[in-house]
Short mmCIF file of C-alpha atoms and ligand atoms in Angstrom, two decimals:
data_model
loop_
_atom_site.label_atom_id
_atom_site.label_comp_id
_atom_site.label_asym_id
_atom_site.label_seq_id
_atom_site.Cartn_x
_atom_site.Cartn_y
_atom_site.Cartn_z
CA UNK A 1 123.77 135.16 64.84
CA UNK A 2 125.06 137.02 68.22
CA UNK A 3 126.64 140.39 67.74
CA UNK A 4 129.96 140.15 69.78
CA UNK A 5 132.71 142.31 70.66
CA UNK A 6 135.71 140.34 71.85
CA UNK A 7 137.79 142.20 74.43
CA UNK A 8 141.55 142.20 73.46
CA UNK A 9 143.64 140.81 76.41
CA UNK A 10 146.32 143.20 78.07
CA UNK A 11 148.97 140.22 77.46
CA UNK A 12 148.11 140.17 73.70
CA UNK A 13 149.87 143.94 73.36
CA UNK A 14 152.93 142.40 74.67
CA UNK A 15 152.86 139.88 72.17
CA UNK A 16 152.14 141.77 69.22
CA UNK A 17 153.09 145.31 70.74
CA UNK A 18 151.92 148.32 68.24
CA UNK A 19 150.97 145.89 65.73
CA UNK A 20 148.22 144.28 68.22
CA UNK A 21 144.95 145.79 66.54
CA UNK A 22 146.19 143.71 62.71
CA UNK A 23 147.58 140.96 64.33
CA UNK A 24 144.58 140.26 66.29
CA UNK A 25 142.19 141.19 63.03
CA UNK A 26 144.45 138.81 61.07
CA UNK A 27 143.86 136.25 63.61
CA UNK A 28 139.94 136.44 63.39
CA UNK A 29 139.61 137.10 60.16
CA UNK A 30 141.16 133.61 59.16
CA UNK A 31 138.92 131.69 61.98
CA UNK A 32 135.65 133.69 59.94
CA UNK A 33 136.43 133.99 57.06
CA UNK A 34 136.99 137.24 54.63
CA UNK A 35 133.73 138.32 53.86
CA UNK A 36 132.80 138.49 57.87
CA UNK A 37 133.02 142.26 58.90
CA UNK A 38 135.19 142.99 61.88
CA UNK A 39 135.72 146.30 63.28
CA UNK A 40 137.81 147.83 65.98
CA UNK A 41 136.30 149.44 69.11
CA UNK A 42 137.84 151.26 72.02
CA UNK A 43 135.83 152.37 75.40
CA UNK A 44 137.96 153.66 77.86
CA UNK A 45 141.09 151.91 78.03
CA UNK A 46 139.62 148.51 76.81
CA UNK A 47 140.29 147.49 73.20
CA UNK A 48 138.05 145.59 71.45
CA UNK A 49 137.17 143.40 67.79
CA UNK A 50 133.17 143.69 67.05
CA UNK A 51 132.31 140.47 64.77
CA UNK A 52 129.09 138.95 64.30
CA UNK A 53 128.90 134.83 64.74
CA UNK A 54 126.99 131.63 65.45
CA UNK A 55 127.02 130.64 68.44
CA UNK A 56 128.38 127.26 67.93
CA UNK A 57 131.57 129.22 67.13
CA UNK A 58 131.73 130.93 70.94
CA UNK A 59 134.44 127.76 72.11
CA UNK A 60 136.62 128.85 69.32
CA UNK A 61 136.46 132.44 70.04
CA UNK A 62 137.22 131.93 73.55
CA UNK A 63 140.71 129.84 72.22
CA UNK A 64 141.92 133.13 70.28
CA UNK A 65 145.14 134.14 71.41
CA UNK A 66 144.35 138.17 71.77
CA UNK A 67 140.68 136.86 73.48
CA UNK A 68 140.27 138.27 76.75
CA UNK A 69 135.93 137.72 77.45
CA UNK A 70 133.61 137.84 75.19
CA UNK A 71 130.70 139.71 75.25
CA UNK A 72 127.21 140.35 73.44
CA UNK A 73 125.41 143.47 72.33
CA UNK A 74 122.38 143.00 73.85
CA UNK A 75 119.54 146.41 73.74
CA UNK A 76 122.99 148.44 72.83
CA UNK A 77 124.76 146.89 76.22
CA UNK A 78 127.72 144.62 76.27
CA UNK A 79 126.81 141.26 78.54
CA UNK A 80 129.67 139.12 79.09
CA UNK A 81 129.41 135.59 78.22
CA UNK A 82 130.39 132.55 80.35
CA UNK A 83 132.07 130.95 77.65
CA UNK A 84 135.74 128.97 78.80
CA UNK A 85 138.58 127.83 76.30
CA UNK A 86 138.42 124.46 78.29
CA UNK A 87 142.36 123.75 78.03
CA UNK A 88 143.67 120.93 79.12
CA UNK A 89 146.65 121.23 81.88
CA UNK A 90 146.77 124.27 84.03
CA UNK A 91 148.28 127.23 81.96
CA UNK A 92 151.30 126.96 83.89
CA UNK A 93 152.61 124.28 82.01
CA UNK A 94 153.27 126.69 78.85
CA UNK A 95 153.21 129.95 80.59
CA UNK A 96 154.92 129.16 83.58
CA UNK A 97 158.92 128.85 82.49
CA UNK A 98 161.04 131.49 80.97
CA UNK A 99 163.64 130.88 79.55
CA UNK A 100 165.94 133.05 76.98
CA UNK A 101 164.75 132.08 73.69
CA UNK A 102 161.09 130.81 74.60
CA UNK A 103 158.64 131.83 71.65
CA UNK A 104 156.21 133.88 72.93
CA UNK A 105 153.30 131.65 74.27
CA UNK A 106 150.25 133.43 72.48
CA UNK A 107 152.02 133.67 69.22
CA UNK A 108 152.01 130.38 69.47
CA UNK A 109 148.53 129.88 70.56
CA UNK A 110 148.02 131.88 67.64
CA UNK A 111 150.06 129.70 65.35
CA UNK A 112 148.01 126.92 66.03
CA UNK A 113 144.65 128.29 65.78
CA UNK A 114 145.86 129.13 62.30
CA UNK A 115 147.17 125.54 61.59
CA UNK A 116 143.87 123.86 63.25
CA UNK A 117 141.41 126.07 60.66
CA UNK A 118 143.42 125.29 57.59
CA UNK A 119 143.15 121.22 57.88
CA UNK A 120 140.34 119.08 58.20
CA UNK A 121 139.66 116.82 61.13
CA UNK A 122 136.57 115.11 63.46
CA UNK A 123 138.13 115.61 66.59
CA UNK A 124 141.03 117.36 67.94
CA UNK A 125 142.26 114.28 69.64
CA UNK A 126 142.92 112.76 65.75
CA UNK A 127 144.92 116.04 65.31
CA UNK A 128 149.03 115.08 65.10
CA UNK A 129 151.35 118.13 65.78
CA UNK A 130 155.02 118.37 64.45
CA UNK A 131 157.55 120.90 66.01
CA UNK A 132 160.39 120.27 63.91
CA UNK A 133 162.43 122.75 65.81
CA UNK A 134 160.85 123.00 69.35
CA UNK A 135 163.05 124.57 71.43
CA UNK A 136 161.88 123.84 75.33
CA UNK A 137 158.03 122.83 73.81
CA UNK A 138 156.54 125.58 74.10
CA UNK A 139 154.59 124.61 70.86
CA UNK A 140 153.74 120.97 71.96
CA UNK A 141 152.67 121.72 75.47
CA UNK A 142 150.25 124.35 73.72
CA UNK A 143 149.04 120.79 71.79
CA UNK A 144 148.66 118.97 75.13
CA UNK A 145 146.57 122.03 75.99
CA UNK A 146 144.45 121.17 73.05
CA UNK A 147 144.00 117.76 73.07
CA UNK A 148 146.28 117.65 69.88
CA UNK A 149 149.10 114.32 69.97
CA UNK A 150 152.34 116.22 69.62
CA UNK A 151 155.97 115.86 68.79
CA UNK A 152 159.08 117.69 68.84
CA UNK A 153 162.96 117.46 67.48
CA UNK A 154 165.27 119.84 68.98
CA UNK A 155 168.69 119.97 68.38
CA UNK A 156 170.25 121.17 71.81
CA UNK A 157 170.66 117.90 73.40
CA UNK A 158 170.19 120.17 76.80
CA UNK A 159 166.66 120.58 76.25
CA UNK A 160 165.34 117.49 77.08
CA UNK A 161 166.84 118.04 80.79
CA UNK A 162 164.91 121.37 80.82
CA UNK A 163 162.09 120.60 79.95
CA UNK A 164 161.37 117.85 82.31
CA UNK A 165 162.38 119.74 85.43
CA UNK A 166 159.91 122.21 83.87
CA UNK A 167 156.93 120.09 83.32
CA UNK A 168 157.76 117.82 86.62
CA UNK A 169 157.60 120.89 88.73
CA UNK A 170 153.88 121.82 86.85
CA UNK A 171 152.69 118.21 87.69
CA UNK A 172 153.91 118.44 91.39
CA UNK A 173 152.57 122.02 92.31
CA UNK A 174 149.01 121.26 89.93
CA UNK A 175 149.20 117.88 90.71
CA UNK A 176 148.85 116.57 88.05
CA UNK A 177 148.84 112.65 86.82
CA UNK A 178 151.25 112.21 84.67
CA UNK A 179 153.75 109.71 82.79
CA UNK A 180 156.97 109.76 81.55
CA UNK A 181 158.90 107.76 79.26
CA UNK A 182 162.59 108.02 77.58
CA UNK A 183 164.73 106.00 75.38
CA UNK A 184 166.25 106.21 71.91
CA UNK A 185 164.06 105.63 68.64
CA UNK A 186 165.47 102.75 67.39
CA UNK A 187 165.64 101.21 70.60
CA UNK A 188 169.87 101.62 70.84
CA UNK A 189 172.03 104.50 72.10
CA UNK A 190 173.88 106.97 69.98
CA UNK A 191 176.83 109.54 70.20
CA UNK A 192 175.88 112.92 71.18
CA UNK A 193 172.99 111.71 71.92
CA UNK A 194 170.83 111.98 68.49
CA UNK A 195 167.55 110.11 68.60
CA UNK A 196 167.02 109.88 72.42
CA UNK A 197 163.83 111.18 73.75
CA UNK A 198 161.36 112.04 76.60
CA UNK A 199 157.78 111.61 76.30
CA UNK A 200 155.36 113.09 78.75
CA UNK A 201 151.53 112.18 78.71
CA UNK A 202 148.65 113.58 81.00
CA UNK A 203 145.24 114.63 80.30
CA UNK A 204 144.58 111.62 77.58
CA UNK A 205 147.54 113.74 75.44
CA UNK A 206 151.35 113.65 75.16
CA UNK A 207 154.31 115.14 73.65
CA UNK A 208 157.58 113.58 72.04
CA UNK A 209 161.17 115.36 72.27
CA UNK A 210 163.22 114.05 70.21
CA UNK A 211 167.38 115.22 70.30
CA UNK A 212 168.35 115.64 66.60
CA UNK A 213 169.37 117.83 63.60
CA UNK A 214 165.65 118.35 61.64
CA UNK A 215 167.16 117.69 58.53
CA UNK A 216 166.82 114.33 59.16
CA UNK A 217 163.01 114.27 60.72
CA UNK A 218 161.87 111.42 58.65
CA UNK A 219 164.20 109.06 60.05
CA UNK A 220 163.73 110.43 63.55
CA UNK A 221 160.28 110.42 63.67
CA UNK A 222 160.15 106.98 61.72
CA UNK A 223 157.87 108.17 58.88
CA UNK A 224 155.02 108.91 60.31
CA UNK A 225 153.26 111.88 58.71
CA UNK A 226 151.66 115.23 60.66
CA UNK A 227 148.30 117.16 60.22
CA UNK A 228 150.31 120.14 61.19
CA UNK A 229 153.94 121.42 61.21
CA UNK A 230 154.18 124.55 63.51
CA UNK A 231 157.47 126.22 64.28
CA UNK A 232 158.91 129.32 64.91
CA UNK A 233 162.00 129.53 63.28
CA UNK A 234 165.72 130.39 64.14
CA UNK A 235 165.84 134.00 64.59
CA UNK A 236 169.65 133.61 64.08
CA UNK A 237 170.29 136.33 66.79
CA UNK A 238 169.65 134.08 69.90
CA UNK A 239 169.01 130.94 68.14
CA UNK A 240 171.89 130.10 65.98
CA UNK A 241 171.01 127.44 63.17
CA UNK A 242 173.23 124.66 62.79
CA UNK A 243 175.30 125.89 60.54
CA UNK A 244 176.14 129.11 63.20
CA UNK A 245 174.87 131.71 59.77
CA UNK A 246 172.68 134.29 60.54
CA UNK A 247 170.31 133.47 58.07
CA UNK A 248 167.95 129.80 58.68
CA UNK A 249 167.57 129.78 55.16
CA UNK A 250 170.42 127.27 54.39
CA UNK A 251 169.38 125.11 57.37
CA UNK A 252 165.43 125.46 55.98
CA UNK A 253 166.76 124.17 52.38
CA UNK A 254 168.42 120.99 54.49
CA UNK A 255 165.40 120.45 56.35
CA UNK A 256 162.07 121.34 53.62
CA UNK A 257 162.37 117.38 52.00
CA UNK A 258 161.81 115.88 55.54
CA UNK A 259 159.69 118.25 56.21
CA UNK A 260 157.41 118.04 53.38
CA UNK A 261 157.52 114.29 53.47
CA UNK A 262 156.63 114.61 57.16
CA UNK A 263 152.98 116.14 56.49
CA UNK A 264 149.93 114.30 55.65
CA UNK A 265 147.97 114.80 51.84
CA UNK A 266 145.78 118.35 53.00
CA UNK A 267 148.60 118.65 55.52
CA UNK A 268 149.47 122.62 57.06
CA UNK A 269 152.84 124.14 57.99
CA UNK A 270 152.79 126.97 59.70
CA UNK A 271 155.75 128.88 60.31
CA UNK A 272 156.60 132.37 62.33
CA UNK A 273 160.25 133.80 61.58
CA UNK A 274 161.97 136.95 61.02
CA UNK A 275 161.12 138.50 58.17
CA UNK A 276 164.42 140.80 58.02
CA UNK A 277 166.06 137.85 57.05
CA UNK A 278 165.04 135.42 55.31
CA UNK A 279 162.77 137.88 53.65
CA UNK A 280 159.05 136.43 53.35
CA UNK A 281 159.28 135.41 49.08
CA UNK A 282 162.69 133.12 49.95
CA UNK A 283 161.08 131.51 52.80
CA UNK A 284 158.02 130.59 50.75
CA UNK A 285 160.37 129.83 47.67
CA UNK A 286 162.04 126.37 50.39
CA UNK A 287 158.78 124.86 50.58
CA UNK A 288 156.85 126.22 47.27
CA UNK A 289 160.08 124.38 45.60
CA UNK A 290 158.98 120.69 47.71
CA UNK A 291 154.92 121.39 46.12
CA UNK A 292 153.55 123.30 48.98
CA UNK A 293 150.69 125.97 48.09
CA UNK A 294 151.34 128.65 50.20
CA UNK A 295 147.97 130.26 51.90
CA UNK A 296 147.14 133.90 52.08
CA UNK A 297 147.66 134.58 55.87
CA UNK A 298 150.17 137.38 57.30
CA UNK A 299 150.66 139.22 60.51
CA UNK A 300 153.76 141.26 60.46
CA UNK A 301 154.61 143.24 63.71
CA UNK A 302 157.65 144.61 64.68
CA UNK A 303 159.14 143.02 67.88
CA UNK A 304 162.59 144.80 67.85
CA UNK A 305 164.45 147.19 65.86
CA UNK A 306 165.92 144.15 63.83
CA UNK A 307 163.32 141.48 64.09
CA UNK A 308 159.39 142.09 62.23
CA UNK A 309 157.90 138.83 62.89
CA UNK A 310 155.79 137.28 60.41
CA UNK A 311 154.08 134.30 59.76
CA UNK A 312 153.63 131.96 56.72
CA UNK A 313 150.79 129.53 55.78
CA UNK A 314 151.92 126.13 53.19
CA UNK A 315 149.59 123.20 52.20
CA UNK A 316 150.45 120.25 50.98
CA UNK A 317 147.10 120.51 48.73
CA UNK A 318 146.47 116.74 47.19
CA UNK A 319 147.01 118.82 43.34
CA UNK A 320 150.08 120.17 44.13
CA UNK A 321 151.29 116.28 44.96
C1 SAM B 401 163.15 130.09 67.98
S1 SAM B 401 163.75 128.65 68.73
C2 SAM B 401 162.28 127.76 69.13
C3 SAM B 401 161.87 128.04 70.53
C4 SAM B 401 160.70 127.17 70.99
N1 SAM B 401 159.49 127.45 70.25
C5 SAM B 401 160.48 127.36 72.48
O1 SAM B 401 159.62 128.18 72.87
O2 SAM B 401 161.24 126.77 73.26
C6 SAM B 401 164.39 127.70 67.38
C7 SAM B 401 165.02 126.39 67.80
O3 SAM B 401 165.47 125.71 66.62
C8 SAM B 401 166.54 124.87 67.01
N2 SAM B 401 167.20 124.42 65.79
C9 SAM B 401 167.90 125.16 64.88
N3 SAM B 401 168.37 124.38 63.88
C10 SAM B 401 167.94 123.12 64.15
C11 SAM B 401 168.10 121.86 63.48
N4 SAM B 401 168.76 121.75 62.34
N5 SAM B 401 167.53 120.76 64.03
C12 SAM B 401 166.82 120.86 65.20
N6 SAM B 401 166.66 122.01 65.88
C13 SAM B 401 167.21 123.14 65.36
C14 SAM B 401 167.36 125.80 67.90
O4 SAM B 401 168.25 125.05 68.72
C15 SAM B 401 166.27 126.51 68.69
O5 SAM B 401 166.01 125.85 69.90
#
């Protein structure tokens, strides 16, 4: 066992802002477990979490979203340790754009480390990802990072535009080899566009946009069932849900059969939203309803003076089927 303190990056704060030191606890208490101590230290202006591990876990560590370096108490001195993340695709390709509404790109690193601890799989190349409401892909070009197989249904028929003039520009400046593909699923075209897609692959991965209301991901995606589901949901402030309300639950209760359906036996969804509105029990309530078992992880931290994001944890455990 190595006694490590992991330094908290400076980008992590504006992530998680005051809420940084739980968030990040939250974060690395679910990769070790509850019973593994972890404890906050501060020298000078660098923050860090003190946790003891193996060192087969250092790779995992490294892919933390808050993880800045890592280093090891050795004779009461901290030695930083070589260890890399060893992403796929330069960082550009999820960090790179902005664009108004873009979920924050290490809560959703974040997001995923939560999903990828809570299933079971050999390798991460087995791993299928499901962003039922993906936005510009911020989500599935995370997946690419890791090696996951990911795929996306976004309603704004705009986005698929976007986000190949985003990931075409990556490719050319990182030059990058890369594919693309496009077309409709179900091989014909369709008013306003529902059903067509883009698929991008590089780096042995790819991702999947597919234009469409998530209410009907079963048919969109043509069945075929998900390791994880990781979204962040509507906000309702920016992002209005279909149905223009404020509140995604309505649009949640349309989607949670497809959803549910869409996820493997042992199968994780892991969702960040608002929890202002919907609050956290009605959220959980959509997909407890469908059989989920909802999981014990939270990280609440205030991002505005109406939004306190949060984050919820279902299962589709084989009892609860
Ligand atoms: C918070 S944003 C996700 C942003 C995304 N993670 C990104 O970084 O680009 C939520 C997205 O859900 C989409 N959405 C809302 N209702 C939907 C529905 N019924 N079907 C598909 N997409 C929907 C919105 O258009 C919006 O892009």
């Amino acid at each position: 066992m190595k006694n490590l303190a992991l330094l908290i990056s400076p980008r992590a704060k504006g992530a998680y802002f005051n809420d940084i030191i739980e968030v990040a606890t939250a974060e690395l208490t679910w990769i070790m477990g509850a019973d593994q101590a972890v404890t906050y230290k501060k020298i000078g202006p660098m923050e860090f979490l003190e946790v003891e591990a193996d060192k087969a876990l250092l790779p995992t560590l490294a892919r933390l979203s808050f993880v800045y370096g890592i280093f090891e108490y050795q004779n009461e001195q901290l030695t930083p340790l070589p260890v890399e993340a060893n992403f796929n695709l330069h960082e550009d390709f999820v960090f790179g754009a902005k664009f108004k509404g873009k979920t924050n790109e290490l809560l959703t690193q974040l997001l995923l480390n939560v999903g990828l601890k809570s299933i079971e799989y050999r390798k991460i190349s087995d791993v299928k990802l499901l962003d039922p409401m993906c936005g510009r892909a911020t989500t599935l070009l995370w997946g690419m990072r890791y090696g996951m197989k990911a795929k996306g249904i976004e309603q704004d028929a705009k986005a698929l535009a976007d986000i190949r003039l985003n990931v075409k520009k990556w490719s050319k400046i990182h030059r990058q080899k890369h594919q693309f593909s496009d077309g409709f699923v179900g091989g014909k075209s369709t008013k306003g566009n529902k059903g067509k897609f883009i698929e991008f692959s590089a780096a042995d991965t790819s991702m999947r946009v597919i234009t469409g209301d998530s209410a009907t991901a079963c048919s969109l995606l043509k069945d075929e069932k998900f390791h994880l589901i990781v979204s962040d949901l509507p906000y309702g402030i920016q992002h209005f849900t279909t149905d223009k309300t404020r509140n995604p639950i309505a649009v949640l209760r349309a989607c949670a059969t497809d959803w549910c359906d869409s996820l493997k036996p042992e199968g994780v969804m892991v969702l960040a939203f608002n929890r202002n509105i919907p609050r956290r029990k009605d959220l959980l309530a959509v997909f407890t309803e469908q059989g989920l078992e909802a999981l014990d992880f939270t990280a609440p931290h205030q991002m505005s003076e109406s939004i306190v994001r949060d984050i919820v944890v279902l299962k589709k455990t084989i009892d609860h089927l």
